[in-house]
Amino acid sequence: MYDTARHAAARPRLAVKLLDERLRDYLPRYATDGSAGMDLRALLEAPLTLAPGECELVRTGLAIHIADPSLAGMILPRSGLGHKHGIVLGNLVGLIDSDYQGELMISVWNRGQASVTLQPFERLAQYVLVPVVQAELELVDDFDASRRGAGGFGSSGRH
Ligand SMILES: O=c1ccn([C@H]2C[C@H](O)[C@@H](COP(=O)(O)OP(=O)(O)OP(=O)(O)O)O2)c(=O)[nH]1
């Protein structure tokens, strides 16, 4: 059996600032022990209608300083909103740097055929913490030979 309690105790701690007091009632959280992401909500003063094709930057009212450069945040769409209602992200994926201290913003894009109205504090996207490996680039004239070489984009055949 997987020890979820021990796993929870070892979670990295992230500094979060509330940029709007109303968010205190809507803090992001993992919905289940195994959830990969925490939902991010729309900090809107009124319902926002997006026409087909329209894209708007929506506030979350939250700032999260990850601080550890071996971690990053990702903002990803919610599958139900994307699949059923065509509401996805204008940048497809939001990448949050570990040194970013500003407000988390969600680029909301209506890629569907119908207008969609977003409600204040509706869960719009999810925030996932991911490991990052930073590299040093080392200039070389040639690579050691590899089986693949420069082949890509279907070079090995369709099936
Ligand atoms: O969906 C997103 C994507 C990014 N950010 C914030 C966090 C991130 O660390 C910062 C910069 O993002 P990115 O580097 O992708 O933006 P850019 O367009 O390259 O702008 P910059 O020149 O500021 O780096 O913006 C968000 O709040 N939401």
Short mmCIF file of C-alpha atoms and ligand atoms in Angstrom, two decimals:
data_model
loop_
_atom_site.label_atom_id
_atom_site.label_comp_id
_atom_site.label_asym_id
_atom_site.label_seq_id
_atom_site.Cartn_x
_atom_site.Cartn_y
_atom_site.Cartn_z
CA MET A 1 0.00 0.00 0.00
CA TYR A 2 1.30 3.46 -0.86
CA ASP A 3 1.96 5.60 2.24
CA THR A 4 0.02 8.79 1.34
CA ALA A 5 0.43 10.28 4.84
CA ARG A 6 4.23 10.11 4.64
CA HIS A 7 4.12 11.54 1.13
CA ALA A 8 1.96 14.48 2.28
CA ALA A 9 4.42 15.26 5.10
CA ALA A 10 7.30 15.51 2.61
CA ARG A 11 5.57 18.00 0.29
CA PRO A 12 7.55 21.15 -0.56
CA ARG A 13 6.13 24.26 1.09
CA LEU A 14 5.20 27.14 -1.20
CA ALA A 15 4.85 30.75 -0.10
CA VAL A 16 1.48 32.12 -1.23
CA LYS A 17 0.22 35.71 -1.08
CA LEU A 18 -3.47 36.54 -1.31
CA LEU A 19 -3.89 39.62 -3.47
CA ASP A 20 -7.60 39.72 -2.67
CA GLU A 21 -9.09 38.74 0.69
CA ARG A 22 -12.03 36.96 -0.96
CA LEU A 23 -9.59 34.25 -2.10
CA ARG A 24 -9.22 33.12 1.53
CA ASP A 25 -12.43 31.14 1.06
CA TYR A 26 -11.17 29.64 -2.19
CA LEU A 27 -7.56 28.63 -1.52
CA PRO A 28 -6.23 26.14 -4.09
CA ARG A 29 -6.03 22.62 -2.75
CA TYR A 30 -5.59 19.07 -3.94
CA ALA A 31 -9.09 17.64 -4.36
CA THR A 32 -7.94 14.09 -3.54
CA ASP A 33 -4.80 12.46 -2.11
CA GLY A 34 -3.70 11.67 -5.63
CA SER A 35 -4.59 14.90 -7.43
CA ALA A 36 -1.70 16.22 -9.52
CA GLY A 37 -3.00 19.78 -9.67
CA MET A 38 -4.75 22.39 -7.58
CA ASP A 39 -7.57 24.30 -9.24
CA LEU A 40 -7.11 28.00 -9.93
CA ARG A 41 -10.17 30.22 -9.80
CA ALA A 42 -11.18 33.31 -11.75
CA LEU A 43 -10.95 36.53 -9.76
CA LEU A 44 -13.67 38.37 -11.67
CA GLU A 45 -15.90 41.20 -10.44
CA ALA A 46 -18.71 40.14 -12.77
CA PRO A 47 -19.46 37.29 -15.17
CA LEU A 48 -17.25 37.44 -18.26
CA THR A 49 -18.59 36.32 -21.62
CA LEU A 50 -16.09 35.14 -24.19
CA ALA A 51 -17.24 35.09 -27.81
CA PRO A 52 -15.95 32.26 -30.01
CA GLY A 53 -12.23 32.82 -30.63
CA GLU A 54 -11.90 35.42 -27.87
CA CYS A 55 -8.99 35.32 -25.40
CA GLU A 56 -8.79 37.22 -22.09
CA LEU A 57 -6.20 37.41 -19.33
CA VAL A 58 -7.97 36.55 -16.08
CA ARG A 59 -6.66 37.28 -12.58
CA THR A 60 -6.37 34.56 -9.96
CA GLY A 61 -5.70 36.88 -7.00
CA LEU A 62 -2.80 34.62 -5.96
CA ALA A 63 0.96 35.01 -6.05
CA ILE A 64 3.07 31.91 -5.42
CA HIS A 65 6.84 32.22 -4.96
CA ILE A 66 8.28 28.78 -5.63
CA ALA A 67 11.86 29.96 -4.85
CA ASP A 68 13.47 26.54 -5.47
CA PRO A 69 14.95 26.58 -9.03
CA SER A 70 14.57 22.81 -9.28
CA LEU A 71 10.79 23.30 -9.37
CA ALA A 72 8.41 25.13 -11.70
CA GLY A 73 4.68 25.67 -11.87
CA MET A 74 2.54 24.79 -14.85
CA ILE A 75 -0.92 26.14 -15.55
CA LEU A 76 -2.91 23.57 -17.47
CA PRO A 77 -6.48 23.51 -18.76
CA ARG A 78 -9.25 21.60 -16.98
CA SER A 79 -10.36 18.72 -19.14
CA GLY A 80 -14.12 19.21 -18.74
CA LEU A 81 -14.04 22.92 -19.59
CA GLY A 82 -11.76 22.28 -22.56
CA HIS A 83 -13.56 19.28 -23.98
CA LYS A 84 -17.18 20.21 -23.34
CA HIS A 85 -17.09 24.00 -23.50
CA GLY A 86 -14.01 24.82 -25.61
CA ILE A 87 -12.40 26.83 -22.79
CA VAL A 88 -8.64 26.27 -22.92
CA LEU A 89 -5.53 28.41 -22.45
CA GLY A 90 -4.46 31.08 -24.94
CA ASN A 91 -0.85 30.08 -24.34
CA LEU A 92 -1.79 26.35 -24.32
CA VAL A 93 0.35 25.86 -21.18
CA GLY A 94 1.49 28.50 -18.69
CA LEU A 95 5.01 28.01 -17.34
CA ILE A 96 5.63 29.66 -13.98
CA ASP A 97 9.26 30.39 -13.15
CA SER A 98 10.50 29.62 -9.65
CA ASP A 99 11.54 33.26 -9.19
CA TYR A 100 8.20 34.74 -10.33
CA GLN A 101 6.52 36.65 -7.53
CA GLY A 102 3.71 38.31 -9.44
CA GLU A 103 0.06 37.37 -9.67
CA LEU A 104 -0.74 34.11 -11.42
CA MET A 105 -2.68 35.02 -14.55
CA ILE A 106 -4.72 32.69 -16.70
CA SER A 107 -4.98 33.29 -20.42
CA VAL A 108 -8.47 32.01 -21.12
CA TRP A 109 -9.31 31.23 -24.73
CA ASN A 110 -12.68 30.22 -26.09
CA ARG A 111 -11.64 27.94 -28.93
CA GLY A 112 -15.25 26.73 -29.36
CA GLN A 113 -18.12 27.77 -31.64
CA ALA A 114 -20.40 29.28 -28.99
CA SER A 115 -20.10 32.10 -26.45
CA VAL A 116 -19.22 30.96 -22.93
CA THR A 117 -19.81 32.93 -19.73
CA LEU A 118 -17.29 32.53 -16.91
CA GLN A 119 -18.48 33.13 -13.36
CA PRO A 120 -16.55 34.89 -10.58
CA PHE A 121 -14.47 32.35 -8.61
CA GLU A 122 -15.16 29.59 -11.12
CA ARG A 123 -12.36 27.01 -11.35
CA LEU A 124 -10.71 27.79 -14.68
CA ALA A 125 -7.40 25.95 -14.79
CA GLN A 126 -5.06 23.88 -12.65
CA TYR A 127 -1.65 24.54 -11.15
CA VAL A 128 0.86 21.68 -11.18
CA LEU A 129 4.28 21.78 -9.54
CA VAL A 130 6.89 20.01 -11.65
CA PRO A 131 10.60 19.17 -11.26
CA VAL A 132 13.04 21.09 -13.43
CA VAL A 133 16.63 20.36 -14.39
CA GLN A 134 18.60 23.41 -15.44
CA ALA A 135 21.43 22.67 -17.90
CA GLU A 136 24.74 24.22 -18.84
CA LEU A 137 25.20 24.46 -22.61
CA GLU A 138 28.58 23.26 -23.84
CA LEU A 139 29.47 24.15 -27.46
CA VAL A 140 30.89 21.24 -29.49
CA ASP A 141 31.75 20.70 -33.18
CA ASP A 142 30.38 17.16 -33.37
CA PHE A 143 28.30 14.77 -31.32
CA ASP A 144 29.19 11.17 -30.47
CA ALA A 145 27.32 8.95 -32.98
CA SER A 146 23.85 7.78 -31.92
CA ARG A 147 21.45 5.26 -33.47
CA ARG A 148 18.85 7.93 -34.28
CA GLY A 149 21.23 10.60 -35.52
CA ALA A 150 19.25 13.55 -36.89
CA GLY A 151 16.18 11.48 -37.92
CA GLY A 152 12.84 12.71 -36.64
CA PHE A 153 9.32 13.75 -37.63
CA GLY A 154 8.28 10.30 -38.84
CA SER A 155 11.65 9.22 -40.29
CA SER A 156 11.25 5.75 -38.73
CA GLY A 157 7.98 5.03 -40.62
CA ARG A 158 4.34 5.57 -39.77
CA HIS A 159 3.72 2.45 -37.67
O1 LIG B 1 0.00 31.37 -17.97
C1 LIG B 1 0.88 32.05 -17.42
C2 LIG B 1 2.20 32.13 -17.90
C3 LIG B 1 3.12 32.93 -17.24
N1 LIG B 1 2.77 33.60 -16.14
C4 LIG B 1 3.75 34.40 -15.40
C5 LIG B 1 4.70 33.49 -14.62
C6 LIG B 1 5.93 33.42 -15.45
O2 LIG B 1 7.08 33.17 -14.67
C7 LIG B 1 5.92 34.81 -16.10
C8 LIG B 1 6.66 34.88 -17.38
O3 LIG B 1 6.16 33.90 -18.24
P1 LIG B 1 6.85 33.64 -19.65
O4 LIG B 1 8.33 33.62 -19.49
O5 LIG B 1 6.18 32.46 -20.28
O6 LIG B 1 6.38 34.96 -20.39
P2 LIG B 1 7.02 35.76 -21.56
O7 LIG B 1 5.94 36.08 -22.50
O8 LIG B 1 8.23 35.05 -22.12
O9 LIG B 1 7.40 37.09 -20.82
P3 LIG B 1 8.71 37.57 -20.07
O10 LIG B 1 9.43 38.38 -21.08
O11 LIG B 1 8.19 38.39 -18.92
O12 LIG B 1 9.46 36.36 -19.59
O13 LIG B 1 4.55 35.12 -16.32
C9 LIG B 1 1.46 33.54 -15.64
O14 LIG B 1 1.10 34.14 -14.63
N2 LIG B 1 0.56 32.77 -16.31
#
